[in-house]
PDB file of C-alpha atoms in Angstrom:
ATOM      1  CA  UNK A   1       0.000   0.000   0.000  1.00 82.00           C
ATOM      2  CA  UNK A   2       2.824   2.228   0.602  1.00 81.00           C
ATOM      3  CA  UNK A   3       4.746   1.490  -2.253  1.00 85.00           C
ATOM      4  CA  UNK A   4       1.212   2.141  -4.111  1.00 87.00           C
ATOM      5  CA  UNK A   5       0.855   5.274  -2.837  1.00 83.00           C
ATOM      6  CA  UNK A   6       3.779   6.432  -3.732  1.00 79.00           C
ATOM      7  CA  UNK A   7       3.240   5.767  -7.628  1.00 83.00           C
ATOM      8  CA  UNK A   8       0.382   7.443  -7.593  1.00 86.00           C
ATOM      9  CA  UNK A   9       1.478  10.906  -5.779  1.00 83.00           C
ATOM     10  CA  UNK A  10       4.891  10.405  -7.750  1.00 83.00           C
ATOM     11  CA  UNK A  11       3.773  13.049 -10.569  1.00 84.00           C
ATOM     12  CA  UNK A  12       2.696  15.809  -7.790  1.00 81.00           C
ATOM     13  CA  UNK A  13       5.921  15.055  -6.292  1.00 77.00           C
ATOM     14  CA  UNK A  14       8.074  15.551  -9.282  1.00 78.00           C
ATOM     15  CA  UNK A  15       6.351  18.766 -10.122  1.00 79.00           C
ATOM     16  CA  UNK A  16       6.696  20.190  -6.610  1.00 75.00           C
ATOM     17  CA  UNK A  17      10.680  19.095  -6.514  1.00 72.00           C
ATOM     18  CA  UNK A  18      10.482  20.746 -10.195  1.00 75.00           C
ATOM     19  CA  UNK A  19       8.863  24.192  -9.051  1.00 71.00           C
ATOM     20  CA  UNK A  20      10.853  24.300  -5.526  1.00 64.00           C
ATOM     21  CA  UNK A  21      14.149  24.031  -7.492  1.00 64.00           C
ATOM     22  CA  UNK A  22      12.711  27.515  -8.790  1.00 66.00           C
ATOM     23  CA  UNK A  23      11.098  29.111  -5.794  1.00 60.00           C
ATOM     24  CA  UNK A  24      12.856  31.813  -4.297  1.00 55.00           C
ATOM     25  CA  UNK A  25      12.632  30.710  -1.074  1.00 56.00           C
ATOM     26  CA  UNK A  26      15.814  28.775  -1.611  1.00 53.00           C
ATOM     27  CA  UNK A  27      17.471  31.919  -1.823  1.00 51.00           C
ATOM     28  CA  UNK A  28      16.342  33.271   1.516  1.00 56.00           C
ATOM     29  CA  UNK A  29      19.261  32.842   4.506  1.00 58.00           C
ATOM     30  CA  UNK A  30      18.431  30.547   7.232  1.00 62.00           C
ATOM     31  CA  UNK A  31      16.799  33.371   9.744  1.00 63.00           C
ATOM     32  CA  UNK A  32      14.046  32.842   6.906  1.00 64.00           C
ATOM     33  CA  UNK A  33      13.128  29.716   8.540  1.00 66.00           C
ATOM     34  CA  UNK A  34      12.631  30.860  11.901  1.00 70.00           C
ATOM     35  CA  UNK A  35       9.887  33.472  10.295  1.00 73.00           C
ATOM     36  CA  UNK A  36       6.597  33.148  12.632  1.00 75.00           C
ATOM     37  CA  UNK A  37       8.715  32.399  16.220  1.00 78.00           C
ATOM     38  CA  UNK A  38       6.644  33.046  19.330  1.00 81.00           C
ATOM     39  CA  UNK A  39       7.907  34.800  22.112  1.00 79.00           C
ATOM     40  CA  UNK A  40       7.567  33.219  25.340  1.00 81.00           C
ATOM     41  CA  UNK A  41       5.785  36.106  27.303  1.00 79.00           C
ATOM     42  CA  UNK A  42       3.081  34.907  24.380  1.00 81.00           C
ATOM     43  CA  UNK A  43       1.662  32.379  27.144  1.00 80.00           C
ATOM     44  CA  UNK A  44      -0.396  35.140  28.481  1.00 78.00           C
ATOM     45  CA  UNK A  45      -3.062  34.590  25.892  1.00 81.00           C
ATOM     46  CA  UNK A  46      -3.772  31.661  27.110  1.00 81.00           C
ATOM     47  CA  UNK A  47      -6.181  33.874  29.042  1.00 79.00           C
ATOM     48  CA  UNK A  48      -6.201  37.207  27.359  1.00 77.00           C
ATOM     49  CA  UNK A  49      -7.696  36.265  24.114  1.00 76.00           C
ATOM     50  CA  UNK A  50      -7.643  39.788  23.079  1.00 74.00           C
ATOM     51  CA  UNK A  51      -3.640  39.665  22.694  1.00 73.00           C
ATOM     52  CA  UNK A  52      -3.670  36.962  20.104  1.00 74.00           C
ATOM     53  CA  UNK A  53      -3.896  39.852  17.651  1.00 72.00           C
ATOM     54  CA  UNK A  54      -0.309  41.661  18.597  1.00 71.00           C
ATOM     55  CA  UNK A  55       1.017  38.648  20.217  1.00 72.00           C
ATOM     56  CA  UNK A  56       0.409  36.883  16.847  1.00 74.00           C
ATOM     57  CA  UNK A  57       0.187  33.703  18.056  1.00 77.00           C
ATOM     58  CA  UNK A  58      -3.264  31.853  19.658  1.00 80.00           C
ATOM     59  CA  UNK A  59      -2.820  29.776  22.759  1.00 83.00           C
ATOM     60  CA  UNK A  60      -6.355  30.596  24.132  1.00 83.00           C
ATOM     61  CA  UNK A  61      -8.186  27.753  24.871  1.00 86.00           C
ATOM     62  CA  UNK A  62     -10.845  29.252  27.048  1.00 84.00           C
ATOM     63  CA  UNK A  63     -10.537  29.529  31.060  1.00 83.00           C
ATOM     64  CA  UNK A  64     -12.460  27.108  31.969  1.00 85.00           C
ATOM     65  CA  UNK A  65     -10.347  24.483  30.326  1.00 87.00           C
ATOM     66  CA  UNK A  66      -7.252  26.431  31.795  1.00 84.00           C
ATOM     67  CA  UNK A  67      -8.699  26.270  34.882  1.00 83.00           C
ATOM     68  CA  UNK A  68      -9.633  22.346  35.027  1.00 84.00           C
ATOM     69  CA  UNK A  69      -5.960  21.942  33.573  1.00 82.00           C
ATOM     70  CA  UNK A  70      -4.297  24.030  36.319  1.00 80.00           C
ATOM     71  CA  UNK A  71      -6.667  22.499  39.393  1.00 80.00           C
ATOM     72  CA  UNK A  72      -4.706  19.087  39.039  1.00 69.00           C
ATOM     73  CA  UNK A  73      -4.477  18.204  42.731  1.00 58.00           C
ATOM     74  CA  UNK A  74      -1.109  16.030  42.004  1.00 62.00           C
ATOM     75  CA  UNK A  75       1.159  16.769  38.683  1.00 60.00           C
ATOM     76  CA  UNK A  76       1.228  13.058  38.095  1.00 64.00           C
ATOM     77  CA  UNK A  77      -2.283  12.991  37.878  1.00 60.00           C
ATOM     78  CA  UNK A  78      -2.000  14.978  34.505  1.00 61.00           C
ATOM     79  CA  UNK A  79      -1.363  12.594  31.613  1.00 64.00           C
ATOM     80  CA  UNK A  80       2.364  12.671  30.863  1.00 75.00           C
ATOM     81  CA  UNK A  81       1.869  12.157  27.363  1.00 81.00           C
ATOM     82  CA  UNK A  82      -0.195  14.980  26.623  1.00 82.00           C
ATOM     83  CA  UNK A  83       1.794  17.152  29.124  1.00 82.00           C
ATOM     84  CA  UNK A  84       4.854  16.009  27.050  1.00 85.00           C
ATOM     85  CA  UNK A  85       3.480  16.646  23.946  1.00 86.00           C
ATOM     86  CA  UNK A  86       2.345  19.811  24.787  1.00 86.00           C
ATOM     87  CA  UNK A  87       5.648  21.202  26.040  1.00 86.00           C
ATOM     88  CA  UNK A  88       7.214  19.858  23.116  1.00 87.00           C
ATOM     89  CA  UNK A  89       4.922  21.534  20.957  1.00 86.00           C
ATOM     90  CA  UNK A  90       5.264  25.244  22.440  1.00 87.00           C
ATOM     91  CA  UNK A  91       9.092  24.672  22.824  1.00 87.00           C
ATOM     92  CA  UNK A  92       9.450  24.307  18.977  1.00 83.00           C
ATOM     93  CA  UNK A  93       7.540  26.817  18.449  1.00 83.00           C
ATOM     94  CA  UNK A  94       9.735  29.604  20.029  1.00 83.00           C
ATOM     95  CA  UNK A  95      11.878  29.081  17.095  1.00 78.00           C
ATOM     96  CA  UNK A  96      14.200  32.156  17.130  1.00 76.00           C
ATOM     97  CA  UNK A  97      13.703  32.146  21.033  1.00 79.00           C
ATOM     98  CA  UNK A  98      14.733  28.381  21.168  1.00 77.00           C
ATOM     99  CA  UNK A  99      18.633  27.415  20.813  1.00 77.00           C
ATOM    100  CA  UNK A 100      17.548  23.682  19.912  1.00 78.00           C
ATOM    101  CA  UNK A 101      15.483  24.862  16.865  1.00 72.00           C
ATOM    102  CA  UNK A 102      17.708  27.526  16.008  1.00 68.00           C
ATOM    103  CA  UNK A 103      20.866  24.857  15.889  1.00 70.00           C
ATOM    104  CA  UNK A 104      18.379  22.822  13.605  1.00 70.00           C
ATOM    105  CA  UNK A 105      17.828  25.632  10.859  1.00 66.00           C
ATOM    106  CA  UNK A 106      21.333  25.534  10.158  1.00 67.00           C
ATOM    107  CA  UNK A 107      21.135  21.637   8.771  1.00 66.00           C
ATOM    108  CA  UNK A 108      19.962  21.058   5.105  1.00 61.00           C
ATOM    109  CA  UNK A 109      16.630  20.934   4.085  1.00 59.00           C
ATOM    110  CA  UNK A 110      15.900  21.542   8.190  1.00 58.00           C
ATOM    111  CA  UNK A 111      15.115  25.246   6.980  1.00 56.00           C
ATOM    112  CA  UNK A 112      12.188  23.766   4.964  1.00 59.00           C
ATOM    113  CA  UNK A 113      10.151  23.826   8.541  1.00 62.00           C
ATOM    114  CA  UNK A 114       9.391  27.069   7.999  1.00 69.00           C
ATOM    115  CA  UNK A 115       7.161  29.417  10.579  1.00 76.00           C
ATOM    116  CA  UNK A 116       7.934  27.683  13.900  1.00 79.00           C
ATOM    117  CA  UNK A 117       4.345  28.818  15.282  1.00 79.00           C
ATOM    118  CA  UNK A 118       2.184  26.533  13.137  1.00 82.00           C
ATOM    119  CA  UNK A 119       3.519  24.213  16.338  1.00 84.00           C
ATOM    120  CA  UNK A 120       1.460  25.485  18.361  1.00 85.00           C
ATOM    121  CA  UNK A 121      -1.767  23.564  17.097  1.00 87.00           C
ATOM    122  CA  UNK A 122       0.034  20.859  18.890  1.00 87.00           C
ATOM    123  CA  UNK A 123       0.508  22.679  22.382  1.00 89.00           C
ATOM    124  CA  UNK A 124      -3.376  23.698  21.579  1.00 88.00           C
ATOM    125  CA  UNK A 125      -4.727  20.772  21.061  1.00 90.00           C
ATOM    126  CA  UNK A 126      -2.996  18.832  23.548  1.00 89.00           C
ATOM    127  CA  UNK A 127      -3.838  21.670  26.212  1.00 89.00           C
ATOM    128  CA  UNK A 128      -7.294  20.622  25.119  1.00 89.00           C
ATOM    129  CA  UNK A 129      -7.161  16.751  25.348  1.00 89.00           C
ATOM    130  CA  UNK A 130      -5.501  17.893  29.195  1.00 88.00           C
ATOM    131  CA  UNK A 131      -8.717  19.710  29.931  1.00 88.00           C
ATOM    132  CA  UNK A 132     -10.938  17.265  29.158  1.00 88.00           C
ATOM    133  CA  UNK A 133      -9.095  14.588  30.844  1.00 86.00           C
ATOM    134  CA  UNK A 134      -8.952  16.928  34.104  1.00 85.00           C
ATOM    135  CA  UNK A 135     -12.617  17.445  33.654  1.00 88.00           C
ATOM    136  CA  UNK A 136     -13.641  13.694  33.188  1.00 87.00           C
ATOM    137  CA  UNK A 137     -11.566  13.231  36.561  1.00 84.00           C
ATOM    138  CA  UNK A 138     -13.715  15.431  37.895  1.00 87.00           C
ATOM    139  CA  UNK A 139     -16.678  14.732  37.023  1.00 88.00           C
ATOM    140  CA  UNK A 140     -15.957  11.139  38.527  1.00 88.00           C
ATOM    141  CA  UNK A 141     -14.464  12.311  41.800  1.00 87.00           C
ATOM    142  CA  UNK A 142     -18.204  13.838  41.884  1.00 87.00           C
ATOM    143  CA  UNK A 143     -19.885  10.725  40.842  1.00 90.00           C
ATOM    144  CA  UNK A 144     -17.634   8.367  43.233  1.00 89.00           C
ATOM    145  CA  UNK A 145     -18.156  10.822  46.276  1.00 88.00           C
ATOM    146  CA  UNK A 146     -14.143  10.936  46.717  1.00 86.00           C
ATOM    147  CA  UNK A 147     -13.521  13.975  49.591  1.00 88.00           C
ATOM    148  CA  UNK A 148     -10.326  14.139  49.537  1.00 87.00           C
ATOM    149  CA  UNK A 149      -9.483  14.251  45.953  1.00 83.00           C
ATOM    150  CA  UNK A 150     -12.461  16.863  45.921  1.00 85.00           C
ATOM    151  CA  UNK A 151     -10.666  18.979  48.742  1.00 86.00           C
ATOM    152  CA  UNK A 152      -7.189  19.022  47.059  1.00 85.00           C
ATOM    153  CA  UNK A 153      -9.203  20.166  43.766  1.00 85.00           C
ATOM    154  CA  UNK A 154     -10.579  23.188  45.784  1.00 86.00           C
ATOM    155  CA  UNK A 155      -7.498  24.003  47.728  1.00 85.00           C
ATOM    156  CA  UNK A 156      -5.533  23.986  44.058  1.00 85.00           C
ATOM    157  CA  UNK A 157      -8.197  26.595  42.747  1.00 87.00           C
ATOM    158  CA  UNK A 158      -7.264  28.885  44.377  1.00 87.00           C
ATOM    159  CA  UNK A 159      -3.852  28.743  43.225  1.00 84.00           C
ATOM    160  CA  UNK A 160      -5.631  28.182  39.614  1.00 83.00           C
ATOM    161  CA  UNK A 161      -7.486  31.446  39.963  1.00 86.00           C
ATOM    162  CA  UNK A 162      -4.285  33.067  41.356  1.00 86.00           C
ATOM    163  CA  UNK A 163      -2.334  32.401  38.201  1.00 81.00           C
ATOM    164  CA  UNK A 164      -4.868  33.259  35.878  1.00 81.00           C
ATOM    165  CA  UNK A 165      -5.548  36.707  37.918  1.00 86.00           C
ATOM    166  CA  UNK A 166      -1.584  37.122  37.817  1.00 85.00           C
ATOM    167  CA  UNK A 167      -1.583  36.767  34.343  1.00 78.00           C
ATOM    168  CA  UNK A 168      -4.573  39.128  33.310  1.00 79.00           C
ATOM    169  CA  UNK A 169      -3.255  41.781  35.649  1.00 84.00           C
ATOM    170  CA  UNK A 170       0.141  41.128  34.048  1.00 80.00           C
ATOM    171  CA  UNK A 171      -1.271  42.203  30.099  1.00 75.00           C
ATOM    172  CA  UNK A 172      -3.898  45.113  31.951  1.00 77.00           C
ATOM    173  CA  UNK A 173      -0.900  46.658  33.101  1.00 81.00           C
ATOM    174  CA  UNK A 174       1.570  46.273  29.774  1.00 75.00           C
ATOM    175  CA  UNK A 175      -1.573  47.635  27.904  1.00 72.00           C
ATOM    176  CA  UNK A 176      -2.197  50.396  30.092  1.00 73.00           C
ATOM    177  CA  UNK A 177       1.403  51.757  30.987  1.00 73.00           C
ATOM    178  CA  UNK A 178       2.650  50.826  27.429  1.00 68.00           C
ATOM    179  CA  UNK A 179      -0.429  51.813  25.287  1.00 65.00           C
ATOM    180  CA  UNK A 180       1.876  55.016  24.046  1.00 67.00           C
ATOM    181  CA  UNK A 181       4.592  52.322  23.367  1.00 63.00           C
ATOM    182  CA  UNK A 182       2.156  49.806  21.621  1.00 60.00           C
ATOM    183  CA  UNK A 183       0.070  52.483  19.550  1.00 59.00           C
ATOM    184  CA  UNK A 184       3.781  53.466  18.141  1.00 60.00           C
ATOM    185  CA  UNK A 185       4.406  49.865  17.179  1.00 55.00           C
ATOM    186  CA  UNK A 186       0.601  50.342  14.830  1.00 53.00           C
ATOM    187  CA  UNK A 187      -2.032  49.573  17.521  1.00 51.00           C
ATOM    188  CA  UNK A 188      -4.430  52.367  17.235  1.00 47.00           C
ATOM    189  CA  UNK A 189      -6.569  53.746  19.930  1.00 49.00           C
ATOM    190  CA  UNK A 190      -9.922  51.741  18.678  1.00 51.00           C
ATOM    191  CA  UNK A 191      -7.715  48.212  19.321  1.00 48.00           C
ATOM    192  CA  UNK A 192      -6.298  49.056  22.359  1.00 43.00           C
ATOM    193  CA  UNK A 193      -9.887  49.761  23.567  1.00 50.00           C
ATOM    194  CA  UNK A 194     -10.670  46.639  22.248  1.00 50.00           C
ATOM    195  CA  UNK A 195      -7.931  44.234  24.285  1.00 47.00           C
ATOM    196  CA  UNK A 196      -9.597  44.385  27.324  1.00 45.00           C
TER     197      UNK A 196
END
């Protein structure tokens, strides 16, 4: 079936080796590749959705989610996996910001993974798959009457609701001691209205 397959995309394949022999992309320097990096401090939309348009990059996947994700009462509870994944997925995205991927655009044909933050459909979707795994947990803790796994979820909560706090007060006060700074950058009054 494999071998199959490859017959039949064979004459796609020849025209796109034909056409990138052309493309000017080959001509672009390796920094080309690392087009698209995400910053780090980009984590904060994971609960300003607002910022996804000057962060340029989309991490939000709602706070209720966030919140299930953060209320783990024990790490190990969280599936590793996922968590891996997940970690994995937002560190190759930083791109410019990461040494590993950086030291990988310098390899041939490596500089064809271009725009480092298309990784972070990974670290979104896994963030996702976390969520709902946190809230089927939940949901059964409820179900099973378990106290104590119910008391550690409240007591972590708090620290949930701490974070998120931390990190909305965090982009309120960027956006509102910067807003000269970010409506020089080519944020306008009627967006910086908008972020919050």
């Amino acid at each position: 079936a494999l071998a199959l397959s490859v017959v039949i995309a064979a004459p796609q394949l020849w025209a796109t080796l034909e056409l990138a022999g052309t493309s000017t992309r080959t001509l672009q320097d390796k920094g080309f590749a690392l087009w698209g990096s995400v910053a780090p401090w980009s984590l904060v939309t994971l609960v300003m959705h607002p910022w996804t348009g000057i962060l340029r990059c989309n991490l939000y996947i709602g706070l209720l989610p966030l919140f299930f994700i953060l209320c783990a009462p024990r790490i190990k509870e969280l599936r590793s996996a996922e968590l891996w994944l997940c970690l994995i997925g937002f560190f190759l995205a930083l791109g410019y910001f990461n040494p590993l991927y950086w030291g990988l655009s310098q390899l041939p044909l490596i500089s064809l993974l271009r725009n480092p933050s298309k990784f972070l459909f990974f670290t979104a979707f896994f963030l996702a798959v976390l969520a709902g795994y946190r809230f089927d947990r939940y949901l059964e803790a409820r179900r099973d009457n378990d106290r104590e796994w119910l008391a550690a979820f409240v007591r972590r909560s708090w620290s949930a609701v701490g974070v998120i706090v931390f990190l909305m007060f965090i982009a309120w006060t960027v956006t509102h001691l910067g807003q000269k700074m970010l409506e020089d950058f080519g944020f306008g009054p009627d967006l910086m209205k908008r972020l919050f």
